[in-house]
Coordinates of C-alpha atoms in Angstrom, one line a residue:
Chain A
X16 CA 0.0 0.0 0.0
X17 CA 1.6 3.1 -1.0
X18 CA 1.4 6.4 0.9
X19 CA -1.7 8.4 -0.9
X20 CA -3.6 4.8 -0.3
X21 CA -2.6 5.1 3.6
X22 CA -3.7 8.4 3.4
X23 CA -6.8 7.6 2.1
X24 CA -7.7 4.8 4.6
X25 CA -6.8 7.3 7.5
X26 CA -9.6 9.4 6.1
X27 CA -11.4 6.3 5.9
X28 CA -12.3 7.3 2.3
X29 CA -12.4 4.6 0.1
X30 CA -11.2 5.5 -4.2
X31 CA -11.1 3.7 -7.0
X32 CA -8.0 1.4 -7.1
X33 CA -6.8 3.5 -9.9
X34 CA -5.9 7.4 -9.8
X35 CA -5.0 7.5 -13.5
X36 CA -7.0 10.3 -15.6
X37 CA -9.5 9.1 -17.9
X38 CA -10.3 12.1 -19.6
X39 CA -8.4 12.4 -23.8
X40 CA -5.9 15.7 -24.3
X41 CA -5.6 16.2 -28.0
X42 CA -2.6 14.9 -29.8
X43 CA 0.5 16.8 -29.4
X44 CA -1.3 18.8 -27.2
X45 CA 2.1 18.6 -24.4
X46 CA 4.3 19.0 -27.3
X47 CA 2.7 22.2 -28.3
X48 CA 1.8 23.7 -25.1
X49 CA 5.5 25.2 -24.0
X50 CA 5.2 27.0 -27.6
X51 CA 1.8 28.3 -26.8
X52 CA 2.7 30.2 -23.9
X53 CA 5.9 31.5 -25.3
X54 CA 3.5 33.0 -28.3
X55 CA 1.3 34.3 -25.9
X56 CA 3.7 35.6 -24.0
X57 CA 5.4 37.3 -26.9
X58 CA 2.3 38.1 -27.8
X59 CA 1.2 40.2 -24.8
X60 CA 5.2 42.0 -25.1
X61 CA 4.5 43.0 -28.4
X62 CA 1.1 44.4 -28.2
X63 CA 2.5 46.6 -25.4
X64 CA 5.0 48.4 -27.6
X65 CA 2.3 49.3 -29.6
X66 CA 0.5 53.0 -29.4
X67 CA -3.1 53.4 -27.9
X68 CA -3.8 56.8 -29.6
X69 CA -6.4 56.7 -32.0
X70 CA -5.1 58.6 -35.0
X71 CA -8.9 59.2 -37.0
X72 CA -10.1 62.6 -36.8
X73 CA -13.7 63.2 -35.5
X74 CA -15.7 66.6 -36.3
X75 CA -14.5 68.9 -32.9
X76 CA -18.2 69.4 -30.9
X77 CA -19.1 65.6 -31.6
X78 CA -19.6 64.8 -28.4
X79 CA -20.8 68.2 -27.3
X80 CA -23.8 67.9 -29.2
X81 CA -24.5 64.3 -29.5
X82 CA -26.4 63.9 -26.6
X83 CA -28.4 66.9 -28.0
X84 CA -29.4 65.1 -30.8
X85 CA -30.0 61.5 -29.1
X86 CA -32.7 63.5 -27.5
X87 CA -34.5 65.2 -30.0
X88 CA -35.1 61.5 -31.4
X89 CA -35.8 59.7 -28.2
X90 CA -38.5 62.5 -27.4
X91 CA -40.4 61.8 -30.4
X92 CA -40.1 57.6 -29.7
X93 CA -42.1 55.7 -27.6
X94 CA -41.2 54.9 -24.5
X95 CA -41.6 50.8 -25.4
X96 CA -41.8 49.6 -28.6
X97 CA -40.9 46.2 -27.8
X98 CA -44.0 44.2 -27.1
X99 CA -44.3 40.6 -26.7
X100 CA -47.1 39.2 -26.9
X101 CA -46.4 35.8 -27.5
X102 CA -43.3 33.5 -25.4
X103 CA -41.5 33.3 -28.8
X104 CA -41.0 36.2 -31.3
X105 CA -41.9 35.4 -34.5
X106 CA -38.6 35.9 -36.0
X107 CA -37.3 33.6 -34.1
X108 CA -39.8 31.2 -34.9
X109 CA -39.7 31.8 -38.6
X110 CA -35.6 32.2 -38.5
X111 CA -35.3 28.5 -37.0
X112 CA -38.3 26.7 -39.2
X113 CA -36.4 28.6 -42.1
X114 CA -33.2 27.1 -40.9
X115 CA -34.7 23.7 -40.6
X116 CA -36.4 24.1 -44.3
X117 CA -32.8 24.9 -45.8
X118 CA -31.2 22.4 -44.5
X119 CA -33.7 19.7 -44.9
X120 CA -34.3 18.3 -41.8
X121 CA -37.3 17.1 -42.2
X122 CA -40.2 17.4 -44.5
X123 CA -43.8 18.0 -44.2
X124 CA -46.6 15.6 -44.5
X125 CA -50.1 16.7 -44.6
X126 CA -51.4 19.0 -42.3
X127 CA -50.1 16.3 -39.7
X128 CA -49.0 18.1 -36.1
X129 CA -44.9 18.1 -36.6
X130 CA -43.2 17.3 -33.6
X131 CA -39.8 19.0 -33.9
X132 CA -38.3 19.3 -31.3
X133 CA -35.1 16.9 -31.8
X134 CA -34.4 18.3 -35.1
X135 CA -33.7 21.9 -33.9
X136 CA -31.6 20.0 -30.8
X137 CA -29.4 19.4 -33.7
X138 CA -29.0 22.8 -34.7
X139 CA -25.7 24.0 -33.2
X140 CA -26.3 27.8 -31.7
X141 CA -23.7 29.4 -33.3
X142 CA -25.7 28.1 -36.5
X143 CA -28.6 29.3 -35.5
X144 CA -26.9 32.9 -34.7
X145 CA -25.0 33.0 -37.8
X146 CA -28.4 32.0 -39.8
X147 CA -30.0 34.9 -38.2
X148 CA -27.5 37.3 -38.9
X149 CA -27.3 36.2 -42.1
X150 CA -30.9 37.4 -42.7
X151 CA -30.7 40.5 -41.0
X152 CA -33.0 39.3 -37.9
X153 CA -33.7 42.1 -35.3
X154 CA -31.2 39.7 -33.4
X155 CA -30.0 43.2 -30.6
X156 CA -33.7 43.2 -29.7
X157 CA -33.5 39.3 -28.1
X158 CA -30.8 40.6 -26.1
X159 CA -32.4 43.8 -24.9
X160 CA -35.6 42.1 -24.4
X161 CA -33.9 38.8 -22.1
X162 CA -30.8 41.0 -20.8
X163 CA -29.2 38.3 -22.2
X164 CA -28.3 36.8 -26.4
X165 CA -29.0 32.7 -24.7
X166 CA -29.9 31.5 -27.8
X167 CA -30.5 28.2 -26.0
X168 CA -33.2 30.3 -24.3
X169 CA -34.5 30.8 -27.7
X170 CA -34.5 27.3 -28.6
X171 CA -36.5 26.0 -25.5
X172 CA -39.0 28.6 -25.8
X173 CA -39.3 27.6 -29.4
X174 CA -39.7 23.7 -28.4
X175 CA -42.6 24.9 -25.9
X176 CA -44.7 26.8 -28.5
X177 CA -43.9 25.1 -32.1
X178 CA -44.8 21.1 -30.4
X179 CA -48.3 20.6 -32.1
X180 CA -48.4 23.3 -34.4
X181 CA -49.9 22.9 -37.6
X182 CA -47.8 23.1 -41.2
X183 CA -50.1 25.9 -42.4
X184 CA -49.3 27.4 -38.8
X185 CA -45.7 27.4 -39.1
X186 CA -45.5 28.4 -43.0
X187 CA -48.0 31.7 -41.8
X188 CA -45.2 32.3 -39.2
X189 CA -41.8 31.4 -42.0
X190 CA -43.2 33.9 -44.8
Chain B
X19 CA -25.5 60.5 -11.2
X20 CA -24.8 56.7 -10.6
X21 CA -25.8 53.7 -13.0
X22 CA -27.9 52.6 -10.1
X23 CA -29.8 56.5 -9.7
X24 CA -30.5 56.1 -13.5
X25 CA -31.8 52.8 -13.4
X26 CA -33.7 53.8 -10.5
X27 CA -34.9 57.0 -12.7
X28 CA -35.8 54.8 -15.6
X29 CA -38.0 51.9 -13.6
X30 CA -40.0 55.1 -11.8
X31 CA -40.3 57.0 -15.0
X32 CA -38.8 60.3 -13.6
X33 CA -36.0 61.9 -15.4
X34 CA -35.2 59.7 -18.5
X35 CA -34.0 62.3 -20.4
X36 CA -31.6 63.6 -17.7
X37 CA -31.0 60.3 -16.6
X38 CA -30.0 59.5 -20.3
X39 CA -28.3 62.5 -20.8
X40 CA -25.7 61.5 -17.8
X41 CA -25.7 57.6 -19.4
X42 CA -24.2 59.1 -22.5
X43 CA -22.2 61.4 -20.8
X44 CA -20.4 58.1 -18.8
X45 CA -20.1 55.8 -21.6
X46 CA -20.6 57.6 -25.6
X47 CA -16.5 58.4 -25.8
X48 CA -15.8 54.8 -25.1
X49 CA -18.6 53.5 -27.1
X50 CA -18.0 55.5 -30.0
X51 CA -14.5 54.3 -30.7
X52 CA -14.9 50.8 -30.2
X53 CA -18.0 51.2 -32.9
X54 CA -15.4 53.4 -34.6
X55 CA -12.7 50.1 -34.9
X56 CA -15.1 48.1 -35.8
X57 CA -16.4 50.2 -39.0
X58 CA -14.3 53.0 -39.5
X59 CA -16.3 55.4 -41.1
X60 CA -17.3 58.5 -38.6
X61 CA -20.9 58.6 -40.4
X62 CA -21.2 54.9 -39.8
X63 CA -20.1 55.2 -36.6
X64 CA -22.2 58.2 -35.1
X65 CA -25.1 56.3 -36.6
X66 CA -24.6 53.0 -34.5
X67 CA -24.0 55.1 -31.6
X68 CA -27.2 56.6 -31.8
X69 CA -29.1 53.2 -31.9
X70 CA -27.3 52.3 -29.1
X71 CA -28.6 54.9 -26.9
X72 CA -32.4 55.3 -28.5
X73 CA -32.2 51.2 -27.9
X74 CA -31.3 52.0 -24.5
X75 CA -33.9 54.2 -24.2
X76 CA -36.3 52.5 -24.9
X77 CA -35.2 48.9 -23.2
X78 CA -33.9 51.0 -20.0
X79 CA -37.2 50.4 -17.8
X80 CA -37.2 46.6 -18.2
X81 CA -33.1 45.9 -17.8
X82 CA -32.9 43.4 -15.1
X83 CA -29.2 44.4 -14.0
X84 CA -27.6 40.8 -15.0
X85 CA -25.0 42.8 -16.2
X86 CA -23.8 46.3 -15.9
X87 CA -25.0 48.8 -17.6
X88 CA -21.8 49.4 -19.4
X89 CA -21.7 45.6 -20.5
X90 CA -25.0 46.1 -22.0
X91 CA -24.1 48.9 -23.5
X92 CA -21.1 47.2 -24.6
X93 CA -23.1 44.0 -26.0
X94 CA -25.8 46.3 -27.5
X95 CA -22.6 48.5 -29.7
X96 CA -20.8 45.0 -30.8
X97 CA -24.1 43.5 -32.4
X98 CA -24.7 46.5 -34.0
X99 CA -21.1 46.4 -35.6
X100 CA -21.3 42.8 -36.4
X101 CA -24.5 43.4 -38.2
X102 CA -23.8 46.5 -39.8
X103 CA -20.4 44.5 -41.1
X104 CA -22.6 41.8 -42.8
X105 CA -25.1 44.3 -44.2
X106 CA -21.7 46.0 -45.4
X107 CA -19.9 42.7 -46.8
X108 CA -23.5 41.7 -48.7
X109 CA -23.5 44.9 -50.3
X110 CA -19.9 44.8 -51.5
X111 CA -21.0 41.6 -53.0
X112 CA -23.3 43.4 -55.0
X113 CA -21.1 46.5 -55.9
X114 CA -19.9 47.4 -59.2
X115 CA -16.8 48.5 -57.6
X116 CA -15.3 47.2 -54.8
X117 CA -12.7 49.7 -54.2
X118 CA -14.8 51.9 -53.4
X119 CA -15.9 50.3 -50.5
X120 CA -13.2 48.6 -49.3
X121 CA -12.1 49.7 -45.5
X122 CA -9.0 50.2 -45.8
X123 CA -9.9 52.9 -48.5
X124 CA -11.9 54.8 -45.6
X125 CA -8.9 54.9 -43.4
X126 CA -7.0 56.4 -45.7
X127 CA -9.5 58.9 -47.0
X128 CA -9.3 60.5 -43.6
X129 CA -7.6 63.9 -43.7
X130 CA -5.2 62.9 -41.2
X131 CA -4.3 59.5 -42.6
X132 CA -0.2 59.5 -42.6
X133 CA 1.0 56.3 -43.8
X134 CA 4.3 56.5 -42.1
X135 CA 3.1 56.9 -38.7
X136 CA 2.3 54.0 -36.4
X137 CA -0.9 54.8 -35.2
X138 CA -2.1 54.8 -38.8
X139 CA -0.5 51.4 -39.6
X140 CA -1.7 49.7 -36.5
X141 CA -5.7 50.8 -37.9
X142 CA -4.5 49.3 -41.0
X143 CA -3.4 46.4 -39.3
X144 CA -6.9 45.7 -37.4
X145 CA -8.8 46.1 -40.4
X146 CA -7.2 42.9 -41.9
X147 CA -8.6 41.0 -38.6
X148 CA -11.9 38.7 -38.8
X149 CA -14.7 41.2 -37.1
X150 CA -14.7 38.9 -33.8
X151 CA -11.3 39.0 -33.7
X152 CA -11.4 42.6 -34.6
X153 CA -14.1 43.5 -31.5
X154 CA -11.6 40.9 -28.8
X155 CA -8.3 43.3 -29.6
X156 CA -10.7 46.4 -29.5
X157 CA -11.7 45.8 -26.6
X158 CA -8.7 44.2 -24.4
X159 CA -6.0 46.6 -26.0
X160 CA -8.0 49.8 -26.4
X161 CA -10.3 49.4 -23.7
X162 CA -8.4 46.9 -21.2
X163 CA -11.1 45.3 -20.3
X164 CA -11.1 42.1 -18.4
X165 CA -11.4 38.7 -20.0
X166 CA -14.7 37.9 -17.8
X167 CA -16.1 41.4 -19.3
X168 CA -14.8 40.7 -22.8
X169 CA -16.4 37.1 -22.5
X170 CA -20.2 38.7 -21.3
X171 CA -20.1 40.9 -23.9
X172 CA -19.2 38.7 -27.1
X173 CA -20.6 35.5 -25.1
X174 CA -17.6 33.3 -25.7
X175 CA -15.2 31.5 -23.4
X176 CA -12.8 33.2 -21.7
X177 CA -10.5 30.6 -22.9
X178 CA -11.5 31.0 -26.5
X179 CA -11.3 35.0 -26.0
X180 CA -7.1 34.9 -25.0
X181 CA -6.7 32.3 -27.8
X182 CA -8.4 35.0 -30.2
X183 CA -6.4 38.1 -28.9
X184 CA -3.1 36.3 -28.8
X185 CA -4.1 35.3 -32.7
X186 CA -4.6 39.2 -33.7
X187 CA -2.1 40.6 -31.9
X188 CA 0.4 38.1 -33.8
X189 CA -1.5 39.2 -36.9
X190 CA -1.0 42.5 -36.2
X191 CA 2.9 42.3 -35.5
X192 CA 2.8 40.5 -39.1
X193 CA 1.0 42.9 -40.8
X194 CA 3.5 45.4 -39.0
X195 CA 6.5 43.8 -39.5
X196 CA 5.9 42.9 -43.3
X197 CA 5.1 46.8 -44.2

């Protein structure tokens, strides 16, 4: 018995037999990793040689008057023009049955209720987010609205209302 | 005024627009040249701006405090860029001429632009950077922010964020280097 397992049974823990990890590193990942922190290093060295002075010119009462002019806009605005009346905006809803159409994962039959919910699971979030950028979705308003851009959010809220909806349903909300 | 006195202001509807007015005041210098980084044109830039504070605005009332102000803020300004930079790319797409539109162009249409000096040739430099590499040096060399801050803001691992800087900052000493 060596001295960690002594250890052990004076705590009168009991471990597996075997302390070796089980968890993968990538290949050459210990070959690589002095060289990774000497680049980083370096790195950080280099970029603090480097000025912080921005040299673009900007019209001289800028910022005196911009607040000046945000004003004059926001007085005319109201004071909440993001309503929701529903768990799940609609772009949201059409941007991931969109994303599902394009890429085929599954096809309608019928008018039968389309249960969808694993096929979205497949959809990666930074798909989903790229998808939506891609098409110009109000995407800043989600993350004024939550606080937060948890696209994951999204895609639960989006399981609760699209189970059970009908294909004319969901091709009123993807137009 | 506070962040916290605003907020307050904006949940009891009294004195938005003062309230706002001291918002901008504490954050639309910082704001307006990370948006500035990210697209370059002034126009472009005092545009976005703009947005960010009407969006505020309007979204103040029902922020749940999550995150600071200025993170929001922060996050608000970056989306803005990033979208504004795929509007921009799709259109270039479409462009009879390219040149016209092309970035570096509108750094060296400024009045000021000196090709010799560093300054100019380190904005040169971060215009060849991928937008999300682009917003990660913006933001942890020009504004120093934190990693944790950086990673709220762009909503990516902290991990993944120092991988990213280290990546444009060698970029940017081989952009340098090579001139």
């Amino acid at each position: 018995m060596n001295e960690i397992q002594q250890e052990l049974e004076a705590l009168n823990v009991s471990l597996p037999a075997s302390n070796k990890a089980v968890q993968e590193v990538p290949n050459g990942y210990f070959d690589r990793v002095n060289e990774d922190v000497l680049n980083m290093i370096k790195a950080e060295a280099f970029s603090e040689t480097l000025p912080k002075k921005m040299p673009q010119s900007i019209p001289s009462d800028y910022f005196d008057t911009f607040n000046k002019k945000v004003l004059a806009q926001v007085e005319t605005a109201p004071e909440m023009i993001v309503h929701r009346t529903s768990k799940l905006k609609p772009w949201a809803l059409a941007a991931s049955i969109a994303l599902i159409l394009s890429i085929g994962l599954f096809t309608f039959q019928g008018t039968e209720q389309l249960s969808i919910s694993s096929e979205l699971a497949q959809i990666s979030e930074s798909d989903l987010k790229e998808y939506m950028l891609d098409n110009d979705y109000e995407f800043n308003d989600y993350i004024i609205e939550g606080q937060t851009a948890n696209l994951h959010q999204v895609e639960e809220e989006f399981f609760e209302e699209a189970e059970g909806l009908s294909k004319d349903e969901i091709l009123e909300y993807a137009l | 005024m506070t962040e916290e006195e605003i907020l307050k202001n904006f949940k009891d509807g009294v004195n938005q627009e003062r309230s706002l007015s001291a918002l901008m005041d504490m954050h639309k210098q910082k704001l307006y040249w990370h948006i500035r980084r990210m697209v370059v044109d002034h126009e472009d830039s005092n545009d976005i701006l703009q947005t960010v504070f009407i969006k505020a605005w309007k979204n103040l009332a029902k922020f749940r405090g999550e995150s600071g102000i200025y993170t929001w803020l922060y996050r608000i300004a970056s989306n803005e860029c990033f979208t504004f930079l795929k509007k921009e790319k799709k259109r270039r797409t479409i462009s009879i001429s390219d040149e016209e539109n092309d970035i570096g162009n509108k750094l060296r249409a400024d009045r000021h632009f000196n090709p010799k000096e560093i300054e100019w040739k380190l904005q040169l430099a971060i215009q060849q950077l991928p937008e999300k590499q682009k917003a990660v040096f913006s933001l942890r060399y020009y504004d120093e922010m934190p990693y944790s801050k950086i990673a709220e803001i762009l909503e990516t691992s902290e991990g993944a964020l120092k991988a990213s800087y280290h990546h444009a900052v060698k970029k940017v000493q081989e952009f340098l280097t090579s001139d």
